[in-house]
Coordinates of C-alpha atoms in Angstrom, one line a residue:
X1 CA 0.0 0.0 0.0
X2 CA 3.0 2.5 0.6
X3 CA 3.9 2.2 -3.3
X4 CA 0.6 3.0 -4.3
X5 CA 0.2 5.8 -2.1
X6 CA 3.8 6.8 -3.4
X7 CA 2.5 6.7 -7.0
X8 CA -0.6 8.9 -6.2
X9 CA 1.4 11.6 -4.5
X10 CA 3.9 11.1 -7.8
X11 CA 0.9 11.6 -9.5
X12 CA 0.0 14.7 -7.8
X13 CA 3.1 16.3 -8.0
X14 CA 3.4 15.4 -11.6
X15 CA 0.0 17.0 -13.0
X16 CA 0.5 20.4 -10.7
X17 CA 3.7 21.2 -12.6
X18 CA 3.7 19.8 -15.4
X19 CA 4.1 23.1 -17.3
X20 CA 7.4 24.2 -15.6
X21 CA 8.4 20.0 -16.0
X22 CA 8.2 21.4 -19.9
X23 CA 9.5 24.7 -19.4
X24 CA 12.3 24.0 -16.5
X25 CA 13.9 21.0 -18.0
X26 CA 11.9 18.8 -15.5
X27 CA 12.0 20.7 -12.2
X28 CA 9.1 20.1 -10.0
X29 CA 7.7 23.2 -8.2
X30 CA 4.2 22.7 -6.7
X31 CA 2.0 23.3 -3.8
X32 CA 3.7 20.4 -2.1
X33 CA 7.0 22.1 -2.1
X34 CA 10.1 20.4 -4.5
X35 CA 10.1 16.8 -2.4
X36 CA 10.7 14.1 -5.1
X37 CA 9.7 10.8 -4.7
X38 CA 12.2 7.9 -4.9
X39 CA 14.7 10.8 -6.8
X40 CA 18.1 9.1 -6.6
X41 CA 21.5 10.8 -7.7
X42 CA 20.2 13.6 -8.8
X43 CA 17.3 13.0 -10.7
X44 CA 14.1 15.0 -11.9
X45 CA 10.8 13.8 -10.0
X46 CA 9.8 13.0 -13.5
X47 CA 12.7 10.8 -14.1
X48 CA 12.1 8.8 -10.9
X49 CA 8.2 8.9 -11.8
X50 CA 9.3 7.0 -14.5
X51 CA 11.3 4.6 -13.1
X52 CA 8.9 4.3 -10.3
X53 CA 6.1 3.3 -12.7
X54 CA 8.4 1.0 -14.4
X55 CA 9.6 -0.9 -11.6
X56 CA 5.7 -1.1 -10.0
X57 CA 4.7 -2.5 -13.7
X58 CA 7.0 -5.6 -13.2
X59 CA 6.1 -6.1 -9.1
X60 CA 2.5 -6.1 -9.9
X61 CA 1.4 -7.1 -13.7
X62 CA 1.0 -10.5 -12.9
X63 CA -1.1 -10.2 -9.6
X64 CA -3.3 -8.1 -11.1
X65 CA -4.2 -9.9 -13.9
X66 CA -5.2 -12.7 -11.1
X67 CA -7.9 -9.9 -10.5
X68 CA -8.9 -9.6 -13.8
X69 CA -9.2 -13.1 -14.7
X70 CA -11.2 -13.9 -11.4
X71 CA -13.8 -11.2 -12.3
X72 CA -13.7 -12.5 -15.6
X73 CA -14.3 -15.8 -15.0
X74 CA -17.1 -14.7 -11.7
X75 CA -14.7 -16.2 -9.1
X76 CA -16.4 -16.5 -5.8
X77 CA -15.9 -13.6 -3.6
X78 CA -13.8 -15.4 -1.0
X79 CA -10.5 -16.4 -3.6
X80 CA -10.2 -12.7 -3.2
X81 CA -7.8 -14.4 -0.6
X82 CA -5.5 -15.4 -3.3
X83 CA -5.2 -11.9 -4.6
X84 CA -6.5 -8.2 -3.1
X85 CA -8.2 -5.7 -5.6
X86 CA -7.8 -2.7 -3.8
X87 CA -3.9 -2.6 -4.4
X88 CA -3.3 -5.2 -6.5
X89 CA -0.9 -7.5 -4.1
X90 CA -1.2 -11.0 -3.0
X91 CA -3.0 -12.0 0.0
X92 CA -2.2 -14.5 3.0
X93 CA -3.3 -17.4 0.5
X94 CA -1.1 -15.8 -2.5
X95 CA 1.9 -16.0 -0.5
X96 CA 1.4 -19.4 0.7
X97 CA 1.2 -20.4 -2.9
X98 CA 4.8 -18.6 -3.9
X99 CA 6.3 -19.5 -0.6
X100 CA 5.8 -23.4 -1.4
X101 CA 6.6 -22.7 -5.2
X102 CA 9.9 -21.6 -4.2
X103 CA 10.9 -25.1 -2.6
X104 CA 13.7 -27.6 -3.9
X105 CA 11.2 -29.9 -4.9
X106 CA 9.2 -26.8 -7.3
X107 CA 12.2 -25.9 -8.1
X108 CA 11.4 -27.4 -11.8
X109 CA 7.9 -25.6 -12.0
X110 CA 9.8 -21.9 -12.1
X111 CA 12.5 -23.2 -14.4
X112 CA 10.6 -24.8 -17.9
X113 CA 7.0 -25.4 -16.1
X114 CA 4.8 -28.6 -17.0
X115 CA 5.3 -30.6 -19.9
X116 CA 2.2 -29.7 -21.1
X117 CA 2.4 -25.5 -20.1
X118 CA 3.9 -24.2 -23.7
X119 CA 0.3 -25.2 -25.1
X120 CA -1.8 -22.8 -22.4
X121 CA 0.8 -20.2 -21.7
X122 CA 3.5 -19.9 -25.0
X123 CA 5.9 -17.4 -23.6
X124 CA 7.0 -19.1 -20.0
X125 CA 10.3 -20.0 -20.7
X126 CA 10.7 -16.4 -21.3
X127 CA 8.5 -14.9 -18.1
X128 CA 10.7 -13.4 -15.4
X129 CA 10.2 -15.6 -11.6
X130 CA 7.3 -13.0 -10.4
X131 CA 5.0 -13.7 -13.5
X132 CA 5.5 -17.4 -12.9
X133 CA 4.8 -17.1 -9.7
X134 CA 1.5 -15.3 -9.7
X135 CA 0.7 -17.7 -12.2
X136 CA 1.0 -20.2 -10.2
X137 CA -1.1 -18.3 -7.7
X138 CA -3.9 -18.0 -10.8
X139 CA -4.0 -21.8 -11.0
X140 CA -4.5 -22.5 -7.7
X141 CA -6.8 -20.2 -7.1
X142 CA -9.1 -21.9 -10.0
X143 CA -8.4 -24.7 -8.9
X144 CA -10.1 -24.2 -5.6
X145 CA -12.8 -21.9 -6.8
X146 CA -13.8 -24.9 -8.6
X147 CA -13.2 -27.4 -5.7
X148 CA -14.6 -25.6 -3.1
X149 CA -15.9 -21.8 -4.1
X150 CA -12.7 -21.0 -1.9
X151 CA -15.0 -22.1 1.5
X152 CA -12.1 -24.1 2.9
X153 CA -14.9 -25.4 5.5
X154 CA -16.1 -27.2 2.5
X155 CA -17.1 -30.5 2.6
X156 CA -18.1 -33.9 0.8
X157 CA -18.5 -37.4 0.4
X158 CA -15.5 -38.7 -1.5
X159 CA -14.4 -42.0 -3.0
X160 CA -12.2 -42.5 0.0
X161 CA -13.8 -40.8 3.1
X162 CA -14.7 -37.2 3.7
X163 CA -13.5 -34.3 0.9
X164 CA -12.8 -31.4 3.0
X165 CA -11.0 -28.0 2.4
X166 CA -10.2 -25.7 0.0
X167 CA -8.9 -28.4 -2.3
X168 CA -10.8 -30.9 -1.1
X169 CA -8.6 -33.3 0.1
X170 CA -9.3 -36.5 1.9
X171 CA -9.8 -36.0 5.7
X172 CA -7.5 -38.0 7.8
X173 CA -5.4 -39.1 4.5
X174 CA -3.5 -35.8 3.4
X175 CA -0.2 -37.0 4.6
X176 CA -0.7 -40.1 2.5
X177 CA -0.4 -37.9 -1.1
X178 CA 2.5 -36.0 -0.8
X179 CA 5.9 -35.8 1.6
X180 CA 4.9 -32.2 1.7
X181 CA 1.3 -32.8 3.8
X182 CA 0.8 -33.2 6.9
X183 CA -2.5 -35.2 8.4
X184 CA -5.7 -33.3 8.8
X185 CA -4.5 -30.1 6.3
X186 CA -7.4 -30.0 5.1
X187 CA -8.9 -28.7 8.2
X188 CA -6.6 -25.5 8.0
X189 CA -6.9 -23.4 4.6
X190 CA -3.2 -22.4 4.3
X191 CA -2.0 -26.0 4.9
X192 CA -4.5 -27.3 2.3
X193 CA -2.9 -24.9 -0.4
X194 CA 0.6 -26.1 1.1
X195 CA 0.1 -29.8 0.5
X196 CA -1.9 -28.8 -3.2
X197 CA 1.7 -27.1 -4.2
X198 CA 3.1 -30.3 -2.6
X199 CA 1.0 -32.7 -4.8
X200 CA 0.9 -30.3 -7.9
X201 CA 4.7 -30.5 -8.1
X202 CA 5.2 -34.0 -7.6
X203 CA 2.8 -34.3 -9.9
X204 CA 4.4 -32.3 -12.6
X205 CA 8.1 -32.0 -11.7
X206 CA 8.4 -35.4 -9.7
X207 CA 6.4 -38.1 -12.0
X208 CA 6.5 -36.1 -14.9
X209 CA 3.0 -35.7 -15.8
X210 CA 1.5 -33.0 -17.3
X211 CA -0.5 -30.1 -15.1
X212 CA -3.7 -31.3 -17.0
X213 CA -3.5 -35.2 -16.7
X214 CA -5.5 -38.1 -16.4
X215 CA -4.2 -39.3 -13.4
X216 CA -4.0 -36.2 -11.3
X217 CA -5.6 -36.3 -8.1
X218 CA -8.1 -33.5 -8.9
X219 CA -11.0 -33.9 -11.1
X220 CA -10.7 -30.7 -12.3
X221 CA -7.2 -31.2 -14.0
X222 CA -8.2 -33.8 -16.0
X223 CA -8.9 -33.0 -19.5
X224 CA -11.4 -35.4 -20.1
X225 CA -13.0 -34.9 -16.7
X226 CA -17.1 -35.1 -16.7
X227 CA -17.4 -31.4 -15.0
X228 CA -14.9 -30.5 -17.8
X229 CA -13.3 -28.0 -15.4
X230 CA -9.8 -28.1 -16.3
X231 CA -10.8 -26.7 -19.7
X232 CA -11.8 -23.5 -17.6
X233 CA -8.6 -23.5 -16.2
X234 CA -6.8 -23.7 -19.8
X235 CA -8.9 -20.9 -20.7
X236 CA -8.1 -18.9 -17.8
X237 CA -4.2 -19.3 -18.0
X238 CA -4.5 -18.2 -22.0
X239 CA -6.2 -15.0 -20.2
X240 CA -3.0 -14.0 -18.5
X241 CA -1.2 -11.5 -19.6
X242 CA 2.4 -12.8 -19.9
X243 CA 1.6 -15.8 -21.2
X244 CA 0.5 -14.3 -24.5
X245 CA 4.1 -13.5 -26.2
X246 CA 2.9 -9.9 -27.8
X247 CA 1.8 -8.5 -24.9
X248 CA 5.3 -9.6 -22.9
X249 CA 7.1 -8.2 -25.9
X250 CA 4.5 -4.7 -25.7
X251 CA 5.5 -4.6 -22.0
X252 CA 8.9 -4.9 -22.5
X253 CA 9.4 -2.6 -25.1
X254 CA 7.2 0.1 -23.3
X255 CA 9.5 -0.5 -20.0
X256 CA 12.9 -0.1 -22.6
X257 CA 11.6 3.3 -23.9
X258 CA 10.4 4.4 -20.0
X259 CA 14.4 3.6 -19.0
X260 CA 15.6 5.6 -21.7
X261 CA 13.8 8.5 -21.3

C-alpha cells in the first residue's frame, strides 16, 4: 500500500507542474514544495516517476491480472484471498502459494514449467520468476474456486472418506499424497494450499506428468474430466497477460523506452 500511495502523490506532484516540467527541464515546483519521490543521484521527480512506474509494472502485472481473470471468470468472492483488488498485491493465500513454489522440490515448475504448459501459456520460458509465480497463484486459485468456491470449510463425500478444504482433500489421508502434507491439512486453509503445491509439483516435476493429466488427483485437471473443469482452467491461463508472447514483448518494449527516457 506504501507504493501505491507513493504513485498517487507522484501523480499529484506530476500534474500540478507539469508546465514548468516542460519549461524548467523537468523541475518540479508545486504546492507540495520540490520533495521528489524515490529521486536518486540527482534525478528530476519526472525521471524517478518513471522509473517508479516501471519498476511497479513488473512487481504487480501478474497479480493483477489474477484480479482480472477472477472477475472475468465470476470467481467466488472469497478467492479474493489469493489476490486483493484494492492494491493489486497477493494475499495471506497468494503468499502461501509462492512461498511453497519456491521449494527444492518446485524448483522445476519456475525453471521450464509442466510438460504440457507451452500449449496454455507460450511465452513461460521467457516470463521473469514473479510472472511465474502469480501464475501459479492463478492456477490454484481456480483450482479451488472450482473445488470448493474457496470455502475451505467445505465439505463432501468422496471416493475415500470425507472431501474437505479448499482443495478438497481427503480427511484424515493428506499426509498419504504427498511428503509435503501433513495429516488433517485439510482442516486448515493455508495448509490445504501447502500440500496442493506439494501434490501439484510432484505431480508435474516429480512423475512427470502433465498439469492437466488423467491421473491427477483432482477432477478438475483432467482434461477429459465429466465437470470438464480443467478446460476453464486452460482458458483462464491463456487469459494472463504474460503468457501471451505480444503483450510480454509490448511490456517490455514500453519499459525499454520508460528507462531511456
Amino acid at each position: 500500500m506504501k507504493k501505491w500511495s507513493a504513485f498517487v502523490i507522484s501523480l499529484i506532484l506530476v500534474s500540478q507542474s507539469w508546465a514548468e516540467l516542460q519549461g524548467n527541464g523537468y523541475r518540479v515546483e508545486s504546492n507540495l514544495g520540490s520533495e521528489c519521490i524515490d529521486c536518486q543521484n540527482g534525478d528530476s521527480p519526472m525521471d524517478a516517476l518513471m522509473r517508479f512506474t516501471q519498476n511497479m509494472s513488473v512487481i504487480t502485472d501478474g497479480v493483477l491480472d489474477i484480479e482480472i481473470i477472477s472477475d472475468k471468470f465470476n470467481y467466488a468472492e472469497k478467492c479474493d484471498n489469493f489476490a486483493a483488488k484494492e492494491n493489486g498485491e497477493l494475499n495471506k493465500w497468494g503468499t502461501v502459494i509462492t512461498r511453497e513454489i519456491e521449494k527444492e522440490r518446485c524448483a522445476p515448475l519456475l525453471n521450464q514449467g509442466p510438460r504440457d504448459i507451452k500449449n496454455y501459456c507460450p511465452n513461460f520460458k521467457n516470463m521473469d520468476p514473479l510472472d511465474k509465480k502469480a501464475l501459479y497463484v492463478l492456477i490454484m486459485a481456480a483450482m479451488t474456486h472450482y473445488e470448493s468456491s474457496c470455502n475451505f470449510r467445505e465439505k463432501a463425500p468422496g471416493p475415500n472418506g470425507t472431501a474437505a478444504g479448499l482443495l478438497q482433500l481427503h480427511k484424515g489421508k493428506e499426509q498419504k499424497y504427498s511428503s509435503g502434507c501433513r495429516q488433517n491439512d485439510s482442516l486448515n486453509a493455508e495448509r490445504s494450499l501447502a500440500c496442493g503445491v506439494a501434490m501439484v509439483c510432484d505431480q508435474t516435476a516429480g512423475r512427470g506428468e502433465n498439469l492437466f493429466s488423467s491421473a491427477s488427483y483432482w477432477e478438475v485437471l483432467r482434461p477429459r474430466g465429466r465437470s470438464q473443469k480443467a478446460k476453464k482452467i486452460m482458458a483462464a491461463i491463456r487469459k494472463f497477460g504474460p503468457c501471451d508472447p505480444a503483450s510480454a514483448n509490448a511490456k517490455r518494449n514500453n519499459n525499454t523506452r520508460v528507462a531511456q527516457k
